[in-house]
mmCIF file of C-alpha atoms in Angstrom:
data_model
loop_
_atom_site.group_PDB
_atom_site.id
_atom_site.type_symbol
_atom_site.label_atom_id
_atom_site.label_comp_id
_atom_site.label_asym_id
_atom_site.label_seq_id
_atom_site.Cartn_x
_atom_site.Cartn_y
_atom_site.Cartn_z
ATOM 1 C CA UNK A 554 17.149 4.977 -65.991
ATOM 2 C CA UNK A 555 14.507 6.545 -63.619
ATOM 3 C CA UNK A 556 13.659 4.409 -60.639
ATOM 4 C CA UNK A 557 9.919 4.301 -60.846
ATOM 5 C CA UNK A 558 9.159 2.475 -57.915
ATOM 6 C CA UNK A 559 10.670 5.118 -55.656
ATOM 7 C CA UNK A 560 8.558 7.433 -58.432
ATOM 8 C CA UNK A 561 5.189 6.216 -57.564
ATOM 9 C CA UNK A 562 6.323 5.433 -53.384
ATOM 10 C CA UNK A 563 7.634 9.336 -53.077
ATOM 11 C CA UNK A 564 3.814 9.993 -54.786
ATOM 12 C CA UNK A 565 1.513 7.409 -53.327
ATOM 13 C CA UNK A 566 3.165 5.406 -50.000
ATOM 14 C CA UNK A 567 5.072 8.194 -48.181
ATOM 15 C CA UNK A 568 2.958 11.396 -47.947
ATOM 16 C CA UNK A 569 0.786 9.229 -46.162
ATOM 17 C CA UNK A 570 3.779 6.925 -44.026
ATOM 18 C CA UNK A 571 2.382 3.782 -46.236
ATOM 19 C CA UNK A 572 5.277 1.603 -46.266
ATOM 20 C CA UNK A 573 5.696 -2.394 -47.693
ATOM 21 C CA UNK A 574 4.689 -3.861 -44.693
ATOM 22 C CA UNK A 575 1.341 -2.021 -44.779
ATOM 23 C CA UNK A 576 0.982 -3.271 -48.002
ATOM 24 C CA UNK A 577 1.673 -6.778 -47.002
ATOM 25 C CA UNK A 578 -1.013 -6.342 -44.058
ATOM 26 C CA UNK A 579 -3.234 -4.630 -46.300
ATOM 27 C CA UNK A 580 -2.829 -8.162 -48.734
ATOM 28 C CA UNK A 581 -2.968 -10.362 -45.855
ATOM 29 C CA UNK A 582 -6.371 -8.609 -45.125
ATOM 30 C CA UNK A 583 -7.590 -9.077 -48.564
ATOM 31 C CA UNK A 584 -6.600 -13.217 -48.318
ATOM 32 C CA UNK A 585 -8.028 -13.221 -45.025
ATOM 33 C CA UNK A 586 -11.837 -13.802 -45.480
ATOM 34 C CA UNK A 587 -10.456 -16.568 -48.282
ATOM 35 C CA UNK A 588 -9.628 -15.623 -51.920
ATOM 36 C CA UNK A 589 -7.583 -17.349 -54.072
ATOM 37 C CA UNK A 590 -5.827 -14.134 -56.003
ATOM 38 C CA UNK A 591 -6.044 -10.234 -55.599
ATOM 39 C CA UNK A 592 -4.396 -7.128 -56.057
ATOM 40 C CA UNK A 593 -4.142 -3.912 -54.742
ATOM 41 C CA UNK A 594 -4.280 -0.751 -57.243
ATOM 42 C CA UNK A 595 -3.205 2.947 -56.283
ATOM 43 C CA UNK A 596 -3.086 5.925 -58.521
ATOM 44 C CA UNK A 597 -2.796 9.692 -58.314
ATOM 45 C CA UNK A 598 -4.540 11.694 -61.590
ATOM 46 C CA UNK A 599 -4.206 15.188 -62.146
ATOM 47 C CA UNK A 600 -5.584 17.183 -65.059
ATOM 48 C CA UNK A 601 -5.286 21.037 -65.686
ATOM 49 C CA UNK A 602 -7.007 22.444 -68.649
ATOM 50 C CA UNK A 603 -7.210 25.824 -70.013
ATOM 51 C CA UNK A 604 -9.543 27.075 -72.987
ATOM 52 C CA UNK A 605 -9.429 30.524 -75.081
ATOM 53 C CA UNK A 606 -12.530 31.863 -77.034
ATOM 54 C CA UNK A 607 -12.728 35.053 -78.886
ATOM 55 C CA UNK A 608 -9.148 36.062 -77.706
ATOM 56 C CA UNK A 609 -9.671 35.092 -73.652
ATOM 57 C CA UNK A 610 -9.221 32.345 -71.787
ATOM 58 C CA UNK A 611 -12.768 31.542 -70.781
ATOM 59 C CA UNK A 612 -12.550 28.228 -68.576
ATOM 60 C CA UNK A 613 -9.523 26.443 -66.597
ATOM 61 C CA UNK A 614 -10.088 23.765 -64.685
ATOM 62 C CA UNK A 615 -7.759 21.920 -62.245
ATOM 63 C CA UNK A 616 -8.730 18.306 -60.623
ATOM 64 C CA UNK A 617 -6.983 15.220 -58.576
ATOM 65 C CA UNK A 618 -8.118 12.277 -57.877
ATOM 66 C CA UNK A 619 -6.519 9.588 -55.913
ATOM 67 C CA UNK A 620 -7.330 6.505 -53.852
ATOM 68 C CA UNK A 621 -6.415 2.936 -53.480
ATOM 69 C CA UNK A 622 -8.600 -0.008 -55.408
ATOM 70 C CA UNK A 623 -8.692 -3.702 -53.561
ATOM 71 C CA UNK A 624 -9.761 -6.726 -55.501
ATOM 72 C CA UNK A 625 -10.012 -10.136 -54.783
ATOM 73 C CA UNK A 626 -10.954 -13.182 -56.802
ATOM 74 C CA UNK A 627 -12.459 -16.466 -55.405
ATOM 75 C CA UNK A 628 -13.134 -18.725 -58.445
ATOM 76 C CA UNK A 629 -15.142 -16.670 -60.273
ATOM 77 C CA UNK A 630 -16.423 -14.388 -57.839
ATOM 78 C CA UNK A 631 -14.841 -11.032 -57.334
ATOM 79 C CA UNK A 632 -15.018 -8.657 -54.698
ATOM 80 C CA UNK A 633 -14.423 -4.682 -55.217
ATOM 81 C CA UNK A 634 -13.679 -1.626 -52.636
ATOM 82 C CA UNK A 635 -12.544 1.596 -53.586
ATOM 83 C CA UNK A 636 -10.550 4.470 -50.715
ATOM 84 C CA UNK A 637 -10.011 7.757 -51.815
ATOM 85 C CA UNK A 638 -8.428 8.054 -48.190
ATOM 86 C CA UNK A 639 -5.474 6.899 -47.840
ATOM 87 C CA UNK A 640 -5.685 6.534 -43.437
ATOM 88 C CA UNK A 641 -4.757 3.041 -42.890
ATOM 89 C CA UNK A 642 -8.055 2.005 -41.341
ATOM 90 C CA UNK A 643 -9.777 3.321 -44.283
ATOM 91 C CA UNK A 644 -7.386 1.113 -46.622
ATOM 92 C CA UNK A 645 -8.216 -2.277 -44.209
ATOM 93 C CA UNK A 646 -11.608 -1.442 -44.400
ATOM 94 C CA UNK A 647 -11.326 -1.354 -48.188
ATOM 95 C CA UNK A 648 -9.492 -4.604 -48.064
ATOM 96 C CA UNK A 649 -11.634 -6.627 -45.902
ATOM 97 C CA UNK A 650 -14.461 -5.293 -47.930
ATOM 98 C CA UNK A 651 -13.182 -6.698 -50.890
ATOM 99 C CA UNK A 652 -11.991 -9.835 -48.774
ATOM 100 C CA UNK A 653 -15.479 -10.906 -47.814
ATOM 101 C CA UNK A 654 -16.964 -12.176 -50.815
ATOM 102 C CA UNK A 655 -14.900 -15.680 -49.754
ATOM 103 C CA UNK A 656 -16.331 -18.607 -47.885
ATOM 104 C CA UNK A 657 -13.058 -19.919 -46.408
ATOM 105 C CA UNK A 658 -10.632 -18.640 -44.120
ATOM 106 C CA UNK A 659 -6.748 -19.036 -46.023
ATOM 107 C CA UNK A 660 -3.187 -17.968 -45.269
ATOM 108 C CA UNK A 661 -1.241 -16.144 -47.952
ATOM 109 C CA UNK A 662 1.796 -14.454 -47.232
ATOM 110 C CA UNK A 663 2.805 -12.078 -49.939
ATOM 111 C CA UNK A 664 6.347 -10.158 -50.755
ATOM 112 C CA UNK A 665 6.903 -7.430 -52.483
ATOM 113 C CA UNK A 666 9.746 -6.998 -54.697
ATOM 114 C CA UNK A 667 11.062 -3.893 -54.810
ATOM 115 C CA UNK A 668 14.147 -5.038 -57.164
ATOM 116 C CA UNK A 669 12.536 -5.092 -60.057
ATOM 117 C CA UNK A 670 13.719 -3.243 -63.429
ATOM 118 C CA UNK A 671 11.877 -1.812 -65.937
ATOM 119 C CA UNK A 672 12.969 0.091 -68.988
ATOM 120 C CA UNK A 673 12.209 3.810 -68.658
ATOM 121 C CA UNK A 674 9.762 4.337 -71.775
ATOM 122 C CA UNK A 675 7.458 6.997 -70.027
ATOM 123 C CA UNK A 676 9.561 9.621 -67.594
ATOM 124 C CA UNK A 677 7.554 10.867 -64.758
ATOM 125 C CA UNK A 678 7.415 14.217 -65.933
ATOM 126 C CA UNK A 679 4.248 16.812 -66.479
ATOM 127 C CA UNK A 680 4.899 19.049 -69.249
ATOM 128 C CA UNK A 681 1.897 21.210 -68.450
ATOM 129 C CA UNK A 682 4.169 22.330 -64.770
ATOM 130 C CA UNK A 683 6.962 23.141 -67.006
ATOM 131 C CA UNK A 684 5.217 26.670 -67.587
ATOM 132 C CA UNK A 685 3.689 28.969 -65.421
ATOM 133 C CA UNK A 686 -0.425 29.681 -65.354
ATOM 134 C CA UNK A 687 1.237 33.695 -66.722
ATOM 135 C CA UNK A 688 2.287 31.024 -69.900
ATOM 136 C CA UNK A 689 -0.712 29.129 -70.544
ATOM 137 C CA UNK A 690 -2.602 32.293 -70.628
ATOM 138 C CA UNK A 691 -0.129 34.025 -73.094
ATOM 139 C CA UNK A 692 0.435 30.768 -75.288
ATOM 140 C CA UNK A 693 -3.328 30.495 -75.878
ATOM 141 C CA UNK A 694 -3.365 34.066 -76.975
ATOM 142 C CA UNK A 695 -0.582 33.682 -79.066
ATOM 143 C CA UNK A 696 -2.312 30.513 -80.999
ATOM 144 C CA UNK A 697 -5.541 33.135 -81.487
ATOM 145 C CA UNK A 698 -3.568 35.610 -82.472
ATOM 146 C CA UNK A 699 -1.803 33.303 -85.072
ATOM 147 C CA UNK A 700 -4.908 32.087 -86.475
ATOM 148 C CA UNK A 701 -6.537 34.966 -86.864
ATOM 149 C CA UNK A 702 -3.451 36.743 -88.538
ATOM 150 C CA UNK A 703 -3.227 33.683 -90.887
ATOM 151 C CA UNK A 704 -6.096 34.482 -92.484
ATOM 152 C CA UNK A 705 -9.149 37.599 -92.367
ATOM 153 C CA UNK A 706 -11.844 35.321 -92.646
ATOM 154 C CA UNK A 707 -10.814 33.828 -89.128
ATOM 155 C CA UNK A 708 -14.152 35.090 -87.359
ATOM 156 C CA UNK A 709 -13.687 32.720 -84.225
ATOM 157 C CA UNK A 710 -10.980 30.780 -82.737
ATOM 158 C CA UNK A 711 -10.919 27.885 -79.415
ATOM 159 C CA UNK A 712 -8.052 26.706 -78.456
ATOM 160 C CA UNK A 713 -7.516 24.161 -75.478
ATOM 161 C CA UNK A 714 -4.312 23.646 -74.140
#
């Protein structure tokens, strides 16, 4: 079973030294300015595409976004921030951001649980890295070539990979 946790901390937390007891300051300066519930939400999204018209690759693209989210919720209220650095003074700025929209100064001490299993449905992998940018090219020439050699009346073929 893969260990996801240490999956998304060797991707998220420790290129940038983020360990749990940032995260539990980073919480404790969500509660601070009062809310009753919150949550903190990284992620890491990379896309690659590649497109072939009239027998050569036209476009590829490449992008990555990351950042961390901060929410918290006072009765009904809810208060948003968004980091797409990951400094820690960025991130507590985020999270008092998102802290303010409460009245009331409260105390919340949070742990996180690093224990926890989960079945492995989804491995971490990226098929698109399993082949080189040499590959793409010559697999979306091979799908044009196909096509057209299925049939004459093939006058144009787009393939995205």
């Amino acid at each position: 079973m893969t260990d996801h946790l240490s999956e998304a901390r060797s991707i998220l937390l420790d290129p940038y030294n983020i360990n749990d007891n940032d995260i539990s300051h980073l919480l404790a300066d969500l509660f601070s300015y009062g809310a009753d519930m919150g949550d903190i939400y990284f992620q890491a999204i990379n896309h690659e595409s590649w497109s072939i018209e009239d027998g050569e690759v036209k476009k590829s693209s490449f992008s990555n976004k990351q950042g961390v989210g901060f929410r918290a919720i006072t009765g009904e209220k809810s208060g948003l921030a968004y980091s797409e650095s990951f400094s820690k003074s960025s991130l507590q700025d985020a999270a008092k951001a998102a802290g303010t929209i409460a009245n009331s100064n409260k105390t919340l001490t949070h742990n996180i649980n690093p224990q926890i299993q989960q079945l492995d449905l989804y491995p971490p992998i990226n098929p698109i890295d399993s082949i080189t940018d040499q590959e793409k090219i010559e697999y979306l020439q091979l799908v044009d070539q196909k096509a057209r050699a299925k049939d004459h009346r093939v006058k144009e073929v787009i393939a995205t990979l």
